[in-house]
Amino acid sequence: MPQEGYLLQAAVVFLLAAVLTVPLAKRLQLGAVLGYLFAGVIIGPSVLGLIGNPESVAHISELGVVLLLFIIGLELSPRRLWVMRRSVFGVGLAQVLLTGGVLGVLALFVFGQPLNSAIVLGLGLALSSTAFGLQSLAERKELTSPHGRLAFAILLFQDIAAIPLIAMVPLLAGVDHNTTAAQDLNHGLEVLGSIAIVVVGGRYLLRPVFRIVAKSNLPEVSTATALLVVIGTAWLMGIAGISMALGAFLAGLLLADSEYRHELEAQIEPFKGLLLGLFFMSVGMGANLSLLLREPIVVLGLTVLLIVVKFPLLFVLGRLAGGLNKVSAIRLGIVLAAGGEFAFVVFKIGRDASLFDPRLYDLLVLAITLSMAMTPLLILLCARLVSPKVQPVVVPEKFREIDTDEPRVVIAGMGRMGQIVARILRAQNIKFVALDTSVETIELSRSFGGVPVFYGDPMRPEILSAAKVEQAEYFVIATDDPDANIKTAELVRKLYPHMKIIARARNRQHVHRLMDVGAHAIRETFHSSLEMSRQTLIGLGLTQDQADARIKRFRHHDEQVLEAQHAVYDDAAKVMQTAQEARAELARLFESDELEEQAKKH
């Protein structure tokens, strides 16, 4: 068969397997990960044999893990990572050393492995699956939970630790690479140079590039640029001998504070999902089921032993070092008890270096794969046994049916600010419709006399259409989530380019990002702070006219500074410079006002 035909056939097989098995697994509450894994087993060489070369697929599918780590990096920032340093380098290091030590001792004394093989076995099996763990947590919306944050920190350290471990395997095997000190120095310089290129490029080059691409208004170019950043960084790190996934994480981390973060995430997300699914399927295809049929007790025994050893160690670390409660520590142990994808790489190098015989390698790969397959089942079992039954939010049908008659204003969010806007509009007999995702808020608002507020997420286009946003003149965003406000403003601007948007802003940086999408930002505490200042000035001896004049002067001056800083708000040094100049200018203006008032008295 021609190469093009084979690629098309492989694509059809993968997509068909995913379409058939993943929705079924989700329906059975087993999770998408187990569905992809099962699909891989079915189409792999052990069952139907529809894909002849699983290893070639595995190389492409590794991009799924790379894109996953990039998006995780985007969700963090260097400041947040520094805050997590104790979890990453404290608990993470303790987990790898403790688990690796226990498993290594078992391999040495119970299974009679040589010391060098036992070290590689212990440390390799101590690693957990980043892809399986984070995907399982994301599916259950537990990434920001206490055990989710600690699991991420441990997985991040494991990804870092995998680099020296991979380099250490040939040394433990006694393989002589005939490397000189000069060659080692050159490799070290390559690693440092690659990291420097990523850091400098992410800080000074990527933002201007994205700014130019954004001005082109071509979505396909924006997508290509996002993929180029991720894959290019991973490729550069791979050349230097560093984990591609870790390189992508570093790139995402450097762009975490960028104004293009949400755009990047939106562009990468579909590719991440598909390629990550392909990765799970490739793991399933690599399972040697014939070995499982020949030696089921050995394979299942190794799988259970791996989980039984890792789970209590993770539970104890979570309780003592991570400060988790019992339920969260159990969840942490279940998520990380399985083996990881980096173990495949470590053990393959060990096999090639004659640390393990082929049979042991196949047993290890099969045990790790089965432990991964058990993780979603254990998470599901844990959720039913130790989690309290949470009743789903019941939304009355009358809250869902958006019934409005040509509103002039649409309000997103009926909290403190949204309610005040609604009251004033209602008193002025201006037609409006409000959206909120809190049933309690909707019930409270409606109890004050039939306020037109309905249940709906303003970040969903169909909800905006049902609310007849296209007929409105103003869209008021009053929710208290800065990221949600920006995403809502971006969506409204994209769908309704001529809409006037007024949005609630948390701080000056939030104001700038809202201004980027053409929204008029209102700082939530600005005007109340001005009123507090006015009352304080009057109490300190200024007349009411003098206090009003100072506040008016400050407001006008601050709005001018804010507008000037918008052009440089992504450059911290220039923002600091303009702020210092603005303080000096404001002092001069107040001094001039005082001199003018004194001159009038005389």
mmCIF file of N, CA and C in Angstrom, residues 241-299:
data_model
loop_
_atom_site.group_PDB
_atom_site.id
_atom_site.type_symbol
_atom_site.label_atom_id
_atom_site.label_comp_id
_atom_site.label_asym_id
_atom_site.label_seq_id
_atom_site.Cartn_x
_atom_site.Cartn_y
_atom_site.Cartn_z
ATOM 1 N N GLY A 241 19.151 17.253 24.613
ATOM 2 C CA GLY A 241 19.096 16.107 25.520
ATOM 3 C C GLY A 241 18.220 16.330 26.733
ATOM 4 N N ILE A 242 17.321 17.336 26.669
ATOM 5 C CA ILE A 242 16.407 17.624 27.779
ATOM 6 C C ILE A 242 15.023 17.099 27.402
ATOM 7 N N SER A 243 14.221 16.756 28.392
ATOM 8 C CA SER A 243 12.861 16.302 28.148
ATOM 9 C C SER A 243 12.086 17.336 27.328
ATOM 10 N N MET A 244 11.475 16.886 26.227
ATOM 11 C CA MET A 244 10.682 17.795 25.395
ATOM 12 C C MET A 244 9.512 18.368 26.176
ATOM 13 N N ALA A 245 8.893 17.518 27.000
ATOM 14 C CA ALA A 245 7.756 17.978 27.801
ATOM 15 C C ALA A 245 8.177 19.076 28.767
ATOM 16 N N LEU A 246 9.365 18.927 29.360
ATOM 17 C CA LEU A 246 9.847 19.936 30.299
ATOM 18 C C LEU A 246 10.151 21.243 29.573
ATOM 19 N N GLY A 247 10.687 21.141 28.346
ATOM 20 C CA GLY A 247 10.944 22.342 27.547
ATOM 21 C C GLY A 247 9.660 23.078 27.217
ATOM 22 N N ALA A 248 8.608 22.330 26.856
ATOM 23 C CA ALA A 248 7.321 22.951 26.555
ATOM 24 C C ALA A 248 6.732 23.605 27.803
ATOM 25 N N PHE A 249 6.904 22.951 28.961
ATOM 26 C CA PHE A 249 6.431 23.533 30.218
ATOM 27 C C PHE A 249 7.129 24.867 30.476
ATOM 28 N N LEU A 250 8.436 24.916 30.225
ATOM 29 C CA LEU A 250 9.192 26.152 30.430
ATOM 30 C C LEU A 250 8.686 27.260 29.512
ATOM 31 N N ALA A 251 8.397 26.913 28.239
ATOM 32 C CA ALA A 251 7.865 27.912 27.303
ATOM 33 C C ALA A 251 6.518 28.436 27.771
ATOM 34 N N GLY A 252 5.651 27.534 28.232
ATOM 35 C CA GLY A 252 4.351 27.974 28.739
ATOM 36 C C GLY A 252 4.485 28.850 29.964
ATOM 37 N N LEU A 253 5.437 28.508 30.826
ATOM 38 C CA LEU A 253 5.671 29.281 32.045
ATOM 39 C C LEU A 253 6.077 30.717 31.706
ATOM 40 N N LEU A 254 6.913 30.874 30.677
ATOM 41 C CA LEU A 254 7.392 32.200 30.294
ATOM 42 C C LEU A 254 6.289 33.049 29.667
ATOM 43 N N LEU A 255 5.271 32.392 29.124
ATOM 44 C CA LEU A 255 4.174 33.121 28.486
ATOM 45 C C LEU A 255 2.949 33.222 29.393
ATOM 46 N N ALA A 256 3.076 32.778 30.641
ATOM 47 C CA ALA A 256 1.928 32.739 31.549
ATOM 48 C C ALA A 256 1.371 34.135 31.831
ATOM 49 N N ASP A 257 2.243 35.145 31.831
ATOM 50 C CA ASP A 257 1.792 36.512 32.112
ATOM 51 C C ASP A 257 1.547 37.315 30.836
ATOM 52 N N SER A 258 1.609 36.652 29.692
ATOM 53 C CA SER A 258 1.428 37.350 28.420
ATOM 54 C C SER A 258 -0.046 37.663 28.187
ATOM 55 N N GLU A 259 -0.298 38.753 27.482
ATOM 56 C CA GLU A 259 -1.670 39.107 27.139
ATOM 57 C C GLU A 259 -2.267 38.151 26.110
ATOM 58 N N TYR A 260 -1.419 37.299 25.513
ATOM 59 C CA TYR A 260 -1.890 36.348 24.500
ATOM 60 C C TYR A 260 -2.084 34.946 25.082
ATOM 61 N N ARG A 261 -2.055 34.845 26.411
ATOM 62 C CA ARG A 261 -2.144 33.530 27.047
ATOM 63 C C ARG A 261 -3.437 32.803 26.676
ATOM 64 N N HIS A 262 -4.578 33.495 26.761
ATOM 65 C CA HIS A 262 -5.854 32.844 26.482
ATOM 66 C C HIS A 262 -5.959 32.441 25.013
ATOM 67 N N GLU A 263 -5.432 33.279 24.124
ATOM 68 C CA GLU A 263 -5.448 32.948 22.693
ATOM 69 C C GLU A 263 -4.614 31.699 22.429
ATOM 70 N N LEU A 264 -3.429 31.635 23.037
ATOM 71 C CA LEU A 264 -2.568 30.461 22.863
ATOM 72 C C LEU A 264 -3.264 29.195 23.358
ATOM 73 N N GLU A 265 -3.862 29.298 24.522
ATOM 74 C CA GLU A 265 -4.529 28.138 25.108
ATOM 75 C C GLU A 265 -5.665 27.652 24.225
ATOM 76 N N ALA A 266 -6.436 28.596 23.673
ATOM 77 C CA ALA A 266 -7.552 28.229 22.796
ATOM 78 C C ALA A 266 -7.067 27.561 21.517
ATOM 79 N N GLN A 267 -5.919 28.027 20.985
ATOM 80 C CA GLN A 267 -5.395 27.465 19.740
ATOM 81 C C GLN A 267 -4.826 26.072 19.946
ATOM 82 N N ILE A 268 -4.186 25.837 21.094
ATOM 83 C CA ILE A 268 -3.484 24.575 21.338
ATOM 84 C C ILE A 268 -4.435 23.482 21.822
ATOM 85 N N GLU A 269 -5.493 23.855 22.531
ATOM 86 C CA GLU A 269 -6.347 22.885 23.218
ATOM 87 C C GLU A 269 -6.857 21.748 22.319
ATOM 88 N N PRO A 270 -7.391 22.020 21.095
ATOM 89 C CA PRO A 270 -7.890 20.896 20.280
ATOM 90 C C PRO A 270 -6.798 19.905 19.895
ATOM 91 N N PHE A 271 -5.606 20.412 19.543
ATOM 92 C CA PHE A 271 -4.498 19.527 19.189
ATOM 93 C C PHE A 271 -4.053 18.720 20.406
ATOM 94 N N LYS A 272 -4.032 19.389 21.566
ATOM 95 C CA LYS A 272 -3.636 18.699 22.790
ATOM 96 C C LYS A 272 -4.549 17.524 23.080
ATOM 97 N N GLY A 273 -5.854 17.739 22.955
ATOM 98 C CA GLY A 273 -6.803 16.685 23.235
ATOM 99 C C GLY A 273 -6.651 15.485 22.310
ATOM 100 N N LEU A 274 -6.508 15.764 21.008
ATOM 101 C CA LEU A 274 -6.371 14.670 20.036
ATOM 102 C C LEU A 274 -5.070 13.900 20.231
ATOM 103 N N LEU A 275 -3.964 14.623 20.359
ATOM 104 C CA LEU A 275 -2.663 13.965 20.469
ATOM 105 C C LEU A 275 -2.503 13.251 21.807
ATOM 106 N N LEU A 276 -3.109 13.808 22.857
ATOM 107 C CA LEU A 276 -3.052 13.132 24.150
ATOM 108 C C LEU A 276 -3.860 11.835 24.083
ATOM 109 N N GLY A 277 -5.006 11.882 23.393
ATOM 110 C CA GLY A 277 -5.767 10.660 23.180
ATOM 111 C C GLY A 277 -4.960 9.635 22.386
ATOM 112 N N LEU A 278 -4.219 10.108 21.383
ATOM 113 C CA LEU A 278 -3.357 9.216 20.594
ATOM 114 C C LEU A 278 -2.264 8.605 21.473
ATOM 115 N N PHE A 279 -1.752 9.393 22.421
ATOM 116 C CA PHE A 279 -0.731 8.868 23.336
ATOM 117 C C PHE A 279 -1.294 7.723 24.176
ATOM 118 N N PHE A 280 -2.482 7.909 24.741
ATOM 119 C CA PHE A 280 -3.086 6.854 25.549
ATOM 120 C C PHE A 280 -3.353 5.606 24.701
ATOM 121 N N MET A 281 -3.771 5.815 23.454
ATOM 122 C CA MET A 281 -4.016 4.684 22.565
ATOM 123 C C MET A 281 -2.711 3.955 22.236
ATOM 124 N N SER A 282 -1.627 4.701 22.069
ATOM 125 C CA SER A 282 -0.336 4.059 21.777
ATOM 126 C C SER A 282 0.139 3.228 22.967
ATOM 127 N N VAL A 283 -0.159 3.697 24.200
ATOM 128 C CA VAL A 283 0.170 2.906 25.389
ATOM 129 C C VAL A 283 -0.609 1.595 25.366
ATOM 130 N N GLY A 284 -1.894 1.664 25.021
ATOM 131 C CA GLY A 284 -2.704 0.456 24.923
ATOM 132 C C GLY A 284 -2.211 -0.496 23.849
ATOM 133 N N MET A 285 -1.766 0.058 22.708
ATOM 134 C CA MET A 285 -1.260 -0.788 21.622
ATOM 135 C C MET A 285 0.026 -1.503 22.007
ATOM 136 N N GLY A 286 0.801 -0.905 22.907
ATOM 137 C CA GLY A 286 2.076 -1.507 23.296
ATOM 138 C C GLY A 286 1.944 -2.647 24.287
ATOM 139 N N ALA A 287 0.729 -2.892 24.784
ATOM 140 C CA ALA A 287 0.537 -3.958 25.775
ATOM 141 C C ALA A 287 0.691 -5.330 25.119
ATOM 142 N N ASN A 288 1.516 -6.173 25.694
ATOM 143 C CA ASN A 288 1.753 -7.538 25.196
ATOM 144 C C ASN A 288 0.769 -8.486 25.868
ATOM 145 N N LEU A 289 -0.427 -8.609 25.269
ATOM 146 C CA LEU A 289 -1.473 -9.413 25.894
ATOM 147 C C LEU A 289 -1.143 -10.899 25.900
ATOM 148 N N SER A 290 -0.332 -11.347 24.936
ATOM 149 C CA SER A 290 0.033 -12.770 24.916
ATOM 150 C C SER A 290 0.821 -13.138 26.173
ATOM 151 N N LEU A 291 1.671 -12.214 26.637
ATOM 152 C CA LEU A 291 2.415 -12.454 27.874
ATOM 153 C C LEU A 291 1.466 -12.501 29.067
ATOM 154 N N LEU A 292 0.440 -11.649 29.041
ATOM 155 C CA LEU A 292 -0.557 -11.659 30.114
ATOM 156 C C LEU A 292 -1.302 -12.984 30.147
ATOM 157 N N LEU A 293 -1.600 -13.550 28.970
ATOM 158 C CA LEU A 293 -2.308 -14.822 28.911
ATOM 159 C C LEU A 293 -1.416 -15.978 29.351
ATOM 160 N N ARG A 294 -0.111 -15.883 29.041
ATOM 161 C CA ARG A 294 0.812 -16.965 29.402
ATOM 162 C C ARG A 294 1.159 -16.941 30.890
ATOM 163 N N GLU A 295 1.375 -15.715 31.440
ATOM 164 C CA GLU A 295 1.796 -15.597 32.832
ATOM 165 C C GLU A 295 0.921 -14.576 33.575
ATOM 166 N N PRO A 296 -0.367 -14.872 33.683
ATOM 167 C CA PRO A 296 -1.267 -13.876 34.292
ATOM 168 C C PRO A 296 -0.945 -13.573 35.752
ATOM 169 N N ILE A 297 -0.557 -14.613 36.512
ATOM 170 C CA ILE A 297 -0.297 -14.400 37.943
ATOM 171 C C ILE A 297 0.909 -13.488 38.142
ATOM 172 N N VAL A 298 1.970 -13.701 37.336
ATOM 173 C CA VAL A 298 3.176 -12.878 37.457
ATOM 174 C C VAL A 298 2.875 -11.422 37.093
ATOM 175 N N VAL A 299 2.183 -11.222 35.969
ATOM 176 C CA VAL A 299 1.896 -9.861 35.493
ATOM 177 C C VAL A 299 0.984 -9.123 36.478
#
